[in-house]
Amino acid sequence: MEQVYDHHGNVGQGSTPLLVFDAWEHAYYLQYRNVRPDYVDRLWNLVNWADVTARFEAARAAAPKL
């Protein structure tokens, strides 16, 4: 897990994004009345988990073996 603190570098060095949530207040303050847990719960239920799993498997297959 990696947290990005600004919008300039959205992918950490040496990492492969599997799932990304925009949790800045601008993403949810109108519809969710600035209640972040409600926003995250809703997003969590919308995730295409098959796609996340495929991304994970592809990243694991491409990772160098130690």
C-alpha positions as a printed NumPy array, in Angstrom:
array([[  0.   ,   0.   ,   0.   ],
       [  1.247,   3.449,  -0.85 ],
       [ -0.272,   6.842,  -0.129],
       [  0.221,   9.668,  -2.605],
       [  0.197,  13.126,  -1.046],
       [ -0.259,  15.279,  -4.122],
       [ -1.421,  15.046,  -7.707],
       [  2.02 ,  15.336,  -9.278],
       [  3.385,  11.819,  -8.757],
       [  0.499,   9.395,  -8.752],
       [  2.585,   6.222,  -9.177],
       [  5.319,   5.421,  -6.724],
       [  8.725,   4.423,  -7.947],
       [  9.034,   0.757,  -8.72 ],
       [  5.374,   0.016,  -8.101],
       [  2.439,  -1.184, -10.163],
       [ -0.93 ,   0.342,  -9.276],
       [ -3.584,  -2.291,  -8.647],
       [ -6.398,  -0.149,  -7.248],
       [ -6.561,   3.607,  -6.766],
       [ -9.068,   5.623,  -4.724],
       [ -9.239,   9.408,  -4.824],
       [ -9.81 ,  10.222,  -1.161],
       [ -9.201,  13.969,  -1.337],
       [-12.162,  15.935,  -0.045],
       [-13.026,  17.286,  -3.516],
       [-13.95 ,  13.734,  -4.57 ],
       [-16.727,  13.256,  -2.034],
       [-17.635,  16.379,  -0.064],
       [-20.788,  17.234,  -2.016],
       [-22.435,  13.852,  -2.466],
       [-21.235,  12.298,   0.807],
       [-21.378,  15.431,   2.956],
       [-17.672,  15.124,   3.69 ],
       [-18.117,  11.704,   5.348],
       [-15.125,   9.824,   4.006],
       [-16.024,   6.363,   5.41 ],
       [-19.361,   6.387,   3.547],
       [-17.558,   7.345,   0.332],
       [-14.939,   4.597,   0.729],
       [-17.6  ,   1.984,   1.564],
       [-19.473,   2.87 ,  -1.615],
       [-16.311,   2.738,  -3.74 ],
       [-15.265,  -0.566,  -2.192],
       [-18.532,  -2.083,  -3.421],
       [-18.037,  -0.701,  -6.947],
       [-14.556,  -2.11 ,  -7.488],
       [-14.131,  -4.54 , -10.36 ],
       [-12.309,  -7.152,  -8.268],
       [-11.683,  -9.399, -11.279],
       [ -9.708,  -6.552, -12.875],
       [ -7.755,  -5.893,  -9.67 ],
       [ -6.945,  -9.605,  -9.434],
       [ -5.768,  -9.669, -13.056],
       [ -3.541,  -6.638, -12.431],
       [ -2.102,  -8.313,  -9.335],
       [ -1.385, -11.555, -11.157],
       [  0.255,  -9.68 , -14.058],
       [  2.418,  -7.659, -11.664],
       [  3.401, -10.775,  -9.732],
       [  4.32 , -12.605, -12.956],
       [  6.454,  -9.664, -14.102],
       [  8.217,  -9.211, -10.75 ],
       [ 11.862, -10.258, -10.645],
       [ 12.454, -13.514,  -8.796],
       [ 14.762, -13.2  ,  -5.819]])
